[in-house]
Each structure stands twice: as C-alpha cells, then as structure tokens.
Coordinates of C-alpha atoms in Angstrom, one line a residue:
X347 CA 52.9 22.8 14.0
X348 CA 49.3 21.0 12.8
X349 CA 48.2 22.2 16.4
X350 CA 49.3 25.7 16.3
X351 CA 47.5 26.3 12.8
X352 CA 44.1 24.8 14.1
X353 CA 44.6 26.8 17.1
X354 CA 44.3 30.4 14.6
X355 CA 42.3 29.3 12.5
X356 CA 39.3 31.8 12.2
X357 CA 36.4 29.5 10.7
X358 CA 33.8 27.8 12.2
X359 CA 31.6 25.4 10.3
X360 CA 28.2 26.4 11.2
X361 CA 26.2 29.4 12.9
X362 CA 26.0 29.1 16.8
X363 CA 22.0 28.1 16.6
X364 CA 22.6 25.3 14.5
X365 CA 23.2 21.6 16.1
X366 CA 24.7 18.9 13.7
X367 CA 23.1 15.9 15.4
X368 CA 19.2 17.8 15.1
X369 CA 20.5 18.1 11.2
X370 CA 21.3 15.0 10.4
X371 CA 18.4 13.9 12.0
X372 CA 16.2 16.1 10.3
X373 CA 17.9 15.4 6.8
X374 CA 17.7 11.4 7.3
X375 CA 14.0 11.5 8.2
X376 CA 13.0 13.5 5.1
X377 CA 15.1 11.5 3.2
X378 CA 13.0 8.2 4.8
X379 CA 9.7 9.8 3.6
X380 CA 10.7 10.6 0.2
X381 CA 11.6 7.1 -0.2
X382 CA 8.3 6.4 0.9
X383 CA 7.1 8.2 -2.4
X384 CA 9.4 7.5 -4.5
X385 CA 10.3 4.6 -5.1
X386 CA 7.8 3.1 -2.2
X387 CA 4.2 4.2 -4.1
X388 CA 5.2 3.6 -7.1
X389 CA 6.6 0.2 -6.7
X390 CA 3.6 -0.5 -4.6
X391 CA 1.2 1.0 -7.0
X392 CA 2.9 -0.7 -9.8
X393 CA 2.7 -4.0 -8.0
X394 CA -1.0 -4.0 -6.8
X395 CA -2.5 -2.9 -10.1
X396 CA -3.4 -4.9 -13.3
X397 CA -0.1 -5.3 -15.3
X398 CA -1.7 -2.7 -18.4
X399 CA -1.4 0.2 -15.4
X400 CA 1.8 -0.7 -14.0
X401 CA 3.6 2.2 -15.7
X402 CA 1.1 4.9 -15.8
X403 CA 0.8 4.3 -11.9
X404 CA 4.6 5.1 -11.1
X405 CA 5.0 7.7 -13.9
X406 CA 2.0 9.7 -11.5
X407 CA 4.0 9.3 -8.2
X408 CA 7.2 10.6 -10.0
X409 CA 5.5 13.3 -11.3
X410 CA 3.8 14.3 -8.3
X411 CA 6.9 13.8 -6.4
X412 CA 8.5 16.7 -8.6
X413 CA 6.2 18.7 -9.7
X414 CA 5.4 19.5 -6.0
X415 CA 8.9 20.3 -5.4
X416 CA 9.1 23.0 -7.8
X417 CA 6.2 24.4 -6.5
X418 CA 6.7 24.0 -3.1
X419 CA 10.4 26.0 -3.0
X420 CA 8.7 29.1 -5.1
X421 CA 5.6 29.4 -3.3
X422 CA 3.9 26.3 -1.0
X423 CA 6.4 26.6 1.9
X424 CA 5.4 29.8 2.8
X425 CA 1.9 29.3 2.6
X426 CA 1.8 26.3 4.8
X427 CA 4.6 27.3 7.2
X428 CA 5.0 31.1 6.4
X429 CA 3.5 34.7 7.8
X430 CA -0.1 34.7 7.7
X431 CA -2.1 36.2 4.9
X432 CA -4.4 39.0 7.0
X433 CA -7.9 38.2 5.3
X434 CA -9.5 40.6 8.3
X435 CA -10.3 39.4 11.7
X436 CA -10.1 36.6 13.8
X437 CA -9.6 33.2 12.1
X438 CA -9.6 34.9 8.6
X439 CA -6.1 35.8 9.2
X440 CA -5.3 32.0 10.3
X441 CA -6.0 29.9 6.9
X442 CA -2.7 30.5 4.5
X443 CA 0.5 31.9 4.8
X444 CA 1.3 34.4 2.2
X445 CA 2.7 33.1 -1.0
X446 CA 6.7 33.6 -2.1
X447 CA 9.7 31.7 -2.3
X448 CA 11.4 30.0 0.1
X449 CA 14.6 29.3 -2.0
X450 CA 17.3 32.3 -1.1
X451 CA 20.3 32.4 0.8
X452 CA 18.8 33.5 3.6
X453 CA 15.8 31.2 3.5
X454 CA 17.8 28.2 2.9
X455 CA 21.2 29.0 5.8
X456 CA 18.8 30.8 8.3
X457 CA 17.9 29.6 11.4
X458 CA 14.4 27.1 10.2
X459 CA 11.1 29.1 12.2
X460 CA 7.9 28.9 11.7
X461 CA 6.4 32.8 12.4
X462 CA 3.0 31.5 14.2
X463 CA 3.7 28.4 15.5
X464 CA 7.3 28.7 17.3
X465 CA 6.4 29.6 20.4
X466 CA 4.8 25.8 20.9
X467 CA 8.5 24.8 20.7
X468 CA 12.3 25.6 21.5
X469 CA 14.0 27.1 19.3
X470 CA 14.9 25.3 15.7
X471 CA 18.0 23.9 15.5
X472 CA 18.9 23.8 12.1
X473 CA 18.9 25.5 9.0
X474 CA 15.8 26.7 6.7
X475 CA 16.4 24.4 4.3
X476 CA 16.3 21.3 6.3
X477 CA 13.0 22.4 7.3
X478 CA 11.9 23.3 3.5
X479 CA 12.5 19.6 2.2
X480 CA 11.5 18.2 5.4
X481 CA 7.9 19.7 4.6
X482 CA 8.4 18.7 1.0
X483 CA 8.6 15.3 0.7
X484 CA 5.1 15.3 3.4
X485 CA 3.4 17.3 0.6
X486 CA 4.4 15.4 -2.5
X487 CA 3.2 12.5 -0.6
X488 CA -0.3 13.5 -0.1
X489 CA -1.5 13.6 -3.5
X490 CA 0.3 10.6 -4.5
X491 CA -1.7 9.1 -2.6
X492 CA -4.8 10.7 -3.9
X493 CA -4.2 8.8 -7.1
X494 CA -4.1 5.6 -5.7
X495 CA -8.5 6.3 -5.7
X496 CA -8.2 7.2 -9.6
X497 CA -5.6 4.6 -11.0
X498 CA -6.7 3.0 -14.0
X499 CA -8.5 6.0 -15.4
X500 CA -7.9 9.5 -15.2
X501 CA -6.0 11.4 -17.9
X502 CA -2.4 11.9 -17.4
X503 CA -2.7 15.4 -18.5
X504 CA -5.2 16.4 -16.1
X505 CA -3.6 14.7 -13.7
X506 CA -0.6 17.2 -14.2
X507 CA -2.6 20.6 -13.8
X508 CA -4.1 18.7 -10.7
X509 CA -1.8 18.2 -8.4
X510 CA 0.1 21.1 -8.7
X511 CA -3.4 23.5 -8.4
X512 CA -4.5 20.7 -5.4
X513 CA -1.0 21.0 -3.5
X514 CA -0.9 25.3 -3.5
X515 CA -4.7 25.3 -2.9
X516 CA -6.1 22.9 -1.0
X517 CA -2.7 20.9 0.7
X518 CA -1.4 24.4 2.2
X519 CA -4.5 25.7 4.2
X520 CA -4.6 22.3 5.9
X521 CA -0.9 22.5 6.8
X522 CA -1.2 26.0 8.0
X523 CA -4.3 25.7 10.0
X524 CA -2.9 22.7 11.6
X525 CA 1.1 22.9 11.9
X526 CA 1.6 26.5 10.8
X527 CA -0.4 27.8 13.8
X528 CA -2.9 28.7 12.1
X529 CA -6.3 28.0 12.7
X530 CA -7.2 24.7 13.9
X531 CA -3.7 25.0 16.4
X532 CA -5.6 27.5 17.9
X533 CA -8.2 25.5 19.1
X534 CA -5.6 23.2 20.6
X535 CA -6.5 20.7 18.1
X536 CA -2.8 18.3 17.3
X537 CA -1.5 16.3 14.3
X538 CA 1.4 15.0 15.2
X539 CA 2.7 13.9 11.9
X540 CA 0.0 14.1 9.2
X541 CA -3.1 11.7 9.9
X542 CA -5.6 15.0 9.5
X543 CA -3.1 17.5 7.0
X544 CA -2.1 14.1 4.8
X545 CA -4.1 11.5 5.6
X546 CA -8.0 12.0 6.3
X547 CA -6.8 15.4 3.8
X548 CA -5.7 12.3 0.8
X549 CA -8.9 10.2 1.7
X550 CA -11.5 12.5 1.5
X551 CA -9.7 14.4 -1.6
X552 CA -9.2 11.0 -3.2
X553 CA -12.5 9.7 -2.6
X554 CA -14.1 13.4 -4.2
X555 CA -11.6 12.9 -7.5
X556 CA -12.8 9.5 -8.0
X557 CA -16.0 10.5 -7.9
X558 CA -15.5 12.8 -10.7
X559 CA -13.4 11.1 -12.7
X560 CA -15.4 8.4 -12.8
X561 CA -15.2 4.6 -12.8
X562 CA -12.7 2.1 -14.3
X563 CA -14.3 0.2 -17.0
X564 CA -16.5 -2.6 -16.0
X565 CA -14.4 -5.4 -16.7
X566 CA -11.2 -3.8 -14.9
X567 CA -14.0 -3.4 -11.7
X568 CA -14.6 -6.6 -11.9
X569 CA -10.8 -8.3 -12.8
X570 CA -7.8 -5.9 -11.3
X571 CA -5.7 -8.5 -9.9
X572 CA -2.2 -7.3 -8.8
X573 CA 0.3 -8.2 -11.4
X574 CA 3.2 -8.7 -8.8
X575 CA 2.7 -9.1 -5.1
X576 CA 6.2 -9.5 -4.3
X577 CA 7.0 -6.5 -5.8
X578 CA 3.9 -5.2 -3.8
X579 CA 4.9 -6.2 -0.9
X580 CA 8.8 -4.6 -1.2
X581 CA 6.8 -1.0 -1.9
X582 CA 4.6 -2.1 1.6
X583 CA 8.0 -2.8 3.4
X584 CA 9.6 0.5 1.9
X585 CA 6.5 2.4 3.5
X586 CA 7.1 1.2 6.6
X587 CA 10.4 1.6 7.3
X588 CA 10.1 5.1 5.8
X589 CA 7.8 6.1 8.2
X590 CA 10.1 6.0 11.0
X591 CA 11.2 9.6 9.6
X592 CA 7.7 10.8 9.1
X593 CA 6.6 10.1 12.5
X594 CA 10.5 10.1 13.8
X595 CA 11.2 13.6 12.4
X596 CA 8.3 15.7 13.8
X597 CA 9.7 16.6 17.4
X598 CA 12.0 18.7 15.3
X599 CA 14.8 17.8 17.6
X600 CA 16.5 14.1 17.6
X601 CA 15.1 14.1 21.5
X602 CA 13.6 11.2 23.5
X603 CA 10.2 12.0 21.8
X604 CA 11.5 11.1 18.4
X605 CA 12.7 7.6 19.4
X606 CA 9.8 6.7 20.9
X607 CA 7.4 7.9 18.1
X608 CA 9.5 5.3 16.0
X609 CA 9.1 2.8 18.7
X610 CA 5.2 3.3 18.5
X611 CA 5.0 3.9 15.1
X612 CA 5.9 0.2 15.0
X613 CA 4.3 -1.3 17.2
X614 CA 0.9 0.1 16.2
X615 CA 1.5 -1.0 12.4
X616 CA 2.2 -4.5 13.9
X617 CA -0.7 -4.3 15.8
X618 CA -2.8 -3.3 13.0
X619 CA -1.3 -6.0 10.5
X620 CA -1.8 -8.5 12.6
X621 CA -5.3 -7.6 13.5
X622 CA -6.6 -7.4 10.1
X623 CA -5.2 -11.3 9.0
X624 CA -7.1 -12.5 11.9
X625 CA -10.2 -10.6 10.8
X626 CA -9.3 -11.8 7.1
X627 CA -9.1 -15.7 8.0
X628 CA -12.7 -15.1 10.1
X629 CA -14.0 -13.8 7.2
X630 CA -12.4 -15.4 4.3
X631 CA -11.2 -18.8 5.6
X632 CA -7.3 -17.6 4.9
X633 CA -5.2 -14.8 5.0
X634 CA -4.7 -12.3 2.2
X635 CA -1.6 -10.8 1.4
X636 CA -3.2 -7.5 -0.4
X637 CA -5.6 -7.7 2.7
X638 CA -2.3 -7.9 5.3
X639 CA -0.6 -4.3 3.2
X640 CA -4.3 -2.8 3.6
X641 CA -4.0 -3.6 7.7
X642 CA -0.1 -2.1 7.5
X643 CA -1.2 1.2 6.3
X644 CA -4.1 1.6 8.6
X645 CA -2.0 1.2 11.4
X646 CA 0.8 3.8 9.7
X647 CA -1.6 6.1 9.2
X648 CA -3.5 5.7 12.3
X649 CA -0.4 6.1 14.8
X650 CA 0.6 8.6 12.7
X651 CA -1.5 11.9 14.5
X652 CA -0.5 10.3 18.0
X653 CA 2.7 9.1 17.6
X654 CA 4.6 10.9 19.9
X655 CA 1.8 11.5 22.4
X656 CA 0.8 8.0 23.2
X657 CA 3.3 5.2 25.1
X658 CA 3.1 1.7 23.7
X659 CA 0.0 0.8 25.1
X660 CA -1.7 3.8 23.5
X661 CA -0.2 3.0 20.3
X662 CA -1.7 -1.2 20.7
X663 CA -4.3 0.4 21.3
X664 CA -4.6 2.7 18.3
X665 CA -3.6 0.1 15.9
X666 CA -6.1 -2.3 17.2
X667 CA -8.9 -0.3 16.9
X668 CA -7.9 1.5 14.0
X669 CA -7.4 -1.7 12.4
X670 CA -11.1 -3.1 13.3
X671 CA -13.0 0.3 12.8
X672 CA -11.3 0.4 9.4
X673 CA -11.4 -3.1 8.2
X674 CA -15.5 -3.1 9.0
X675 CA -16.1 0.3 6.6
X676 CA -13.8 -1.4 4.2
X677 CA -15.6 -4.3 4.1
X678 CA -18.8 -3.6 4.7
X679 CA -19.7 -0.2 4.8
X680 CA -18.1 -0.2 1.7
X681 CA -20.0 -2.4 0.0
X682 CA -23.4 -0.5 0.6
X683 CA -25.0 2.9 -1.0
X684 CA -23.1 5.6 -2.3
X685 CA -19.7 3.9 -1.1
X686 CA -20.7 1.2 -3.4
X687 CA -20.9 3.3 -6.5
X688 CA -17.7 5.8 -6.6
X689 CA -15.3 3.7 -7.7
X690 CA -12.0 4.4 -5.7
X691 CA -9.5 2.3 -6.7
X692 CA -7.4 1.2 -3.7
X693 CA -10.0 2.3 -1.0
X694 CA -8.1 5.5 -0.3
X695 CA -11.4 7.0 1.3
X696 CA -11.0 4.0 4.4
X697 CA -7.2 2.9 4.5
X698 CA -5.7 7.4 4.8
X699 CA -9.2 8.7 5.7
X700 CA -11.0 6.8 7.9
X701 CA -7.9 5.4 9.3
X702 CA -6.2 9.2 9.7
X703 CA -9.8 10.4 11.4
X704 CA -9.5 6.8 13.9
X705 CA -5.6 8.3 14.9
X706 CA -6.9 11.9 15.4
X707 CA -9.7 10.3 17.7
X708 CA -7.2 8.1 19.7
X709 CA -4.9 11.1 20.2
X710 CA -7.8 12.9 21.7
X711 CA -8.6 8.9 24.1
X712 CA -5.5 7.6 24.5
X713 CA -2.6 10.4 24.7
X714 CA -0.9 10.4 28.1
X715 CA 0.2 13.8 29.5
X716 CA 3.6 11.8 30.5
X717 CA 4.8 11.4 27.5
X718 CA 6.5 14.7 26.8
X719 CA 7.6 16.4 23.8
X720 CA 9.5 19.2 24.7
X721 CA 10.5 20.2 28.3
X722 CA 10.1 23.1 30.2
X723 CA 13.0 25.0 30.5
X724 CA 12.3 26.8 34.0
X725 CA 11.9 25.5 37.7
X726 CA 8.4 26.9 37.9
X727 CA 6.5 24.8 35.3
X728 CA 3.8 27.1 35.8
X729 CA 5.4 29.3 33.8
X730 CA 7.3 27.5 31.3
X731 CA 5.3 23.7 31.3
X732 CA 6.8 20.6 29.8
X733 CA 4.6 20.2 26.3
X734 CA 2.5 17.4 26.1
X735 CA -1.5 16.2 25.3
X736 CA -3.7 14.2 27.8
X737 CA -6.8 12.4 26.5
X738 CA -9.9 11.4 28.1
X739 CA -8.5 8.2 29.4
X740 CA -5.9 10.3 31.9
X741 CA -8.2 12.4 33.9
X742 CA -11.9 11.8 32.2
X743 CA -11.0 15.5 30.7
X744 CA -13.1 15.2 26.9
X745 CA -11.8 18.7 26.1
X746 CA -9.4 17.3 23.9
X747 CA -11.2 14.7 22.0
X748 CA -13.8 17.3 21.0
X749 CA -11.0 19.7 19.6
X750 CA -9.9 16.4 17.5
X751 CA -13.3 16.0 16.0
X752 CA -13.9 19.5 15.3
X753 CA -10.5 19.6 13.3
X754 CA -11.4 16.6 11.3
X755 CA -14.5 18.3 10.7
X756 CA -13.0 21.3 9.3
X757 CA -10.5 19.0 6.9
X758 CA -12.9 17.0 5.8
X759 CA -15.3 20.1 4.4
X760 CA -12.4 21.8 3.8
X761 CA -10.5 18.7 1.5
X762 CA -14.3 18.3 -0.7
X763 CA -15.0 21.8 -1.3
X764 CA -11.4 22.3 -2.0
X765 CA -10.8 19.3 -4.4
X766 CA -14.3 19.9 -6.0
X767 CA -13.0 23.0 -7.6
X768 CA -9.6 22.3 -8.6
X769 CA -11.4 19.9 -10.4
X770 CA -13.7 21.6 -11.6
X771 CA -11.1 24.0 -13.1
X772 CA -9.1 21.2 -14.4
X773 CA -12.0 20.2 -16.6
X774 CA -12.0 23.5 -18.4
X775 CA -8.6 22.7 -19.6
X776 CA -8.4 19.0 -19.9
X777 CA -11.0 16.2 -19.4
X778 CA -10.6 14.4 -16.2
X779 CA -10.9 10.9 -18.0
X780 CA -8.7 9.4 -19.7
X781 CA -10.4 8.4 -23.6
X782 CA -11.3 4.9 -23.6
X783 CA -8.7 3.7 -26.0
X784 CA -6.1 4.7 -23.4
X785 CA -8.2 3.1 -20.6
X786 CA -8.6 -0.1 -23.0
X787 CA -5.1 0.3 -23.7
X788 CA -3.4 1.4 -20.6
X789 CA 0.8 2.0 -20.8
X790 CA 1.1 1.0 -24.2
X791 CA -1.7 3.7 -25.4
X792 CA -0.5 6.1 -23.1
X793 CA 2.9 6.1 -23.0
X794 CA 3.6 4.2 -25.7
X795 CA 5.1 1.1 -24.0
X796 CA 4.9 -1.8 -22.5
X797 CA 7.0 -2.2 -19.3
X798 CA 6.5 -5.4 -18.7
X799 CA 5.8 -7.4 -22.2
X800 CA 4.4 -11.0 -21.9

C-alpha cells in the first residue's frame, strides 16, 4: 500500500538543475570558512594579543562577521557577482555590478549564476542562495583581517562605519573585476580562491589603515606578548582546517578539482610551516611558536590563488617559496624605512599581501595545464576545451604570469586609493583613533570589562 502511494505521489524535492551532493558541498565549505572568522580570528586574535585587547579583538571579528552579512544580502552580492553597472565603454562597464538585493524568493531558490562570468563554467548546480552565503562568509573575512594591522588602537566606532563603507566600496570592485567577470577576468588574469580579491586586497588595505590610524603606544610596540598561545594556536588550527572549504569550494561543483585543491591546500601550508621554523632556528637559535602560525598562514594564503591549478609539486613549491620570500620582507624588509614606521600590528601587509601577491605569481610559474577544472563537454575540444591554466614552467609560455602581475597591480592601487577614502570619510564622522584612556585602558575602558581578570 506504502509503494502504491509513493508511486502517485506528485512532489519532487528540488528543481531538475539542482544536484544535492554540489549543495551539500557548497553549504559545508562556506560553513568551514565562516568558522574560519568566527570563532578562528577572534580566538586567534584574542590569543596573540596583549591580555588588555583580548576582547576588543574578537568583538571586531564578530562585528565584521555581521555587519557584512546584512550588507552583503541587500546590496554587496550583486555588486561583486551581479549585472554590470554600464559606466560607458570598454572596461568602464567591467568594475561593479549594480547594487540591489539578493535576498527574494527568486534570488535565494533560483538556479545560483553569475551574469558575466558563467560561460567560464557548466552550469551551477545549486540554488542562489548557496552561492549568496558562499560569497559571504569570503567577504566578512577580508576585513577581519584588515584589523589584525590596527589592533590595539583604533576606535571601535570608526571601526563600525569602516567595514561596512570598505566591504560595498572597495571589497566588491575587486570581486567583480576578478570572479564576477569583470575586468581583470578579461585579461585572463585567475584567483582561484581569494589570494588577489582577499588577500593582497586585506594586506595592502590593512597596511593603508594602519597607517592612518596610527601607532600603538610606545610601550605596547615595545611589550605585546600574546596572552595565550594555546588558545592561539587552536584559532591557527581552526584556520587551517577551515580552509579546506575556501580553497575546497571554489570549483563550484564537488568534482575531482575540489579534492585536490584540499589535497594542495595542505600540503603547501605544511610546506610553508615547516619552512619558516627552520628559517626561525637559523636565525633565532630555536623555534617560535607565533613565528610557526606566521609560516601556516603564508602558506594558506599563498596556495590559496593556485590551489586548484597546480599538482602537489606546484603546491611544495608555492609554499616553499612563498614561505622564504615572505619570511625575508617580514624580517628584514620589514625592519627598514617606511616599513619600519607604520605600525601594523600582526604584519598583515607580508603574511595576506605579500604572501597573496607570491600565490598569484606561482599560479602564473607553476600551474600545470593538466590539472583540469572543468571538462569539455564535446569530442572536438577545439570547440568546447577542458578548462585549465598553464604557467611558464609548462611550455616557457610567460603570457600568463604577466596577466598575474598586472592584476596584482590593479588590486594593489585599487585596495590604497580605495581604503584611503573610506577612511578619509570615516574621519569626518568619527576619529580613527581610539582616545588614549581607552588605548591605556583597553577592554575594560572600552567595553567596560575585563574578560580575563588576573
């Protein structure tokens, strides 16, 4: 009888385009990166700065991390992932999608498409609003990590006109030019998960707001010892794993790509850990657990543009010399000039942006045209190819490595002129610096508390 009624009965669960096991995927990778946020920042943040700024630092990330929602679903989608905004020829109809909400029936159960970008790729096979939160959780991400170059100092208040002015400003012309099919996609130029749009986009921005906020008081410069480092290093381990959905869910199908963007996602982090405590106990004469999380997220971030377009020796590779390039302009470069004077609290500018501009290089050195992202779906690959990105190291062919460094020569303009005046409006409302009884005082003064009394 059971049989007979399943047999008539006229429902289906879903819409014929959409495929549960590309959902679920989709879903569960967001869902990794948002952990990455929240709680992975903040318990990092929390853990790596002086015990007065414990609080302050993971009230920003859970701010950011909503704030950005809110504005994301009304108006941010659509201008990194929407219908261009026609600003007259050429490539001025290529920068920003046009603002509205992406929140209605039809936006959230619709088939997920991205208007300039979808013919790079087959058809999506699940629902707008997988896509919607999958794209959230990469933009509340980016300017918490921005604040990890002004903890300590900048005023709370500012901080909350900034990031939701910096994420529908300055976040969405990089994510359009770049995954939106805007722009820099048209040059050819790749990101496969965020090293340029989050990345070099949260170092440069970072490095720009610390400039302009200012410096931590002298004796925080000089003593800002982490207060926990095994809470630290749970946020580091959070991050990690997390990022096996932000470089695991941009195939956009649970395909053979995904798994091995995971695969090189971790090696490459390895890689880059392990480099970085050798170069530690060279230089320092033992290794340094702070130093060991700084060499984790180079090699996150680095892999992170070339994930699915290098194999595993392209992703050693990447995390090696990510790891050395970065740990030298750390280190030293640092150390010297102007580098020397802008205070940027957890060296944001080297560990997301000059580690995100070392990943966008390697893509453009070490991708390997066999590594395929999507297949061609016709006999005659000449007219449907298999997609994929070949760097100079497969065929001597440069082309591509110069479309990588013009790219991150467009973010990196584009991420100081853009954070420069969002700033600059910010201070008309609020000042950017936090009064210096709340910097003496830290969480008590500025929230009132002490999380963690002695």
């Amino acid at each position: 009888m059971f049989s007979i009624l399943a047999d008539v009965n006229p429902y289906i669960p879903a819409p014929s385009f959409l495929n549960s096991g590309d959902t679920a995927w989709q879903l569960t990778a967001a869902t990794f990166v948002g952990i990455q946020s929240i709680p992975g920042l903040a318990i990092l943040y929390a853990g790596l700065v002086k015990k007065k700024w414990a609080l302050n630092s993971a009230v920003m990330c859970f701010y950011a991390f909503s704030i950005v929602l809110i504005t994301w679903v009304l108006w941010g989608y659509n201008m990194g992932f929407g219908d261009p905004v026609k600003l007259g020829a050429g490539w001025l109809s290529q920068l920003v999608g046009i603002p509205h909400p992406a929140i209605g029936a039809a936006a959230e159960l619709g088939q997920a498409n991205i208007p300039l970008a979808g013919s790079g790729f087959p058809p999506l096979r699940f629902a707008g609003s997988a896509m919607i939160y999958f794209q959230f959780v990469f933009a509340a991400i980016t300017p918490i990590l921005i604040a990890g170059a002004v903890l300590g100092r900048m005023n709370f208040k500012a901080w909350m006109l900034f990031v939701p002015l910096w994420s529908s400003i300055v976040y969405t012309v990089g994510a359009f030019m770049l995954w939106g099919g805007g722009l820099l996609a048209g040059w050819g130029a790749v990101d496969y998960s965020g090293g340029y749009v989050i990345h070099l986009a949260a170092g440069v921005s970072g490095f720009v707001a610390a400039a302009m906020v200012g410096p931590r008081l002298l004796a925080d410069r000089a003593s800002f010892d982490p207060n926990n480092l095994i809470v630290a290093l749970a946020g580091a381990g959070l991050l990690w794993l997390g990022w096996n959905g932000f470089n695991g869910g941009d195939p956009y199908f649970a395909n053979a790509d995904a798994a091995a963007a995971v695969l090189n996602t971790n090696i490459a982090t390895a890689v880059a850990l392990l480099c970085w405590l050798v170069l530690d106990m060279f230089a320092l004469g033992r290794p340094s657990a702070v130093s060991m999380i700084n060499g984790m997220i180079v090699g996150l971030v680095a892999i992170t543009p070339a994930a699915g377009y290098v194999d595993g020796f392209g992703a050693i590779a990447t995390g090696g010399v990510a790891s050395i390039v970065v740990w030298f302009t750390l280190n030293k470069l640092g150390k010297v000039g102007f580098l020397k004077r802008v205070d940027d609290t957890f060296s944001v500018l080297h560990t997301h942006g000059v580690a995100g501009l070392m990943g966008g290089i390697c893509v453009g050195l070490f991708a390997n045209p066999a590594m395929l992202e999507y297949l061609g779906s016709s006999a005659d690959k000449k007219k449907t190819p298999d997609v994929s990105v070949t760097g100079l190291f497969y065929g001597w062919d440069p082309s591509q490595l110069w479309k990588q460094l013009a790219a991150a020569g467009v973010i990196i303009v584009w991420n100081v002129i853009g954070t420069y005046i969002v700033l600059k409006i910010v201070s008309f409302v609020f000042p950017l610096r936090a009064s210096e009884s709340d910097i003496e005082g830290g969480d008590l003064a500025i929230h009132g508390v002490d999380p963690m009394p002695a």
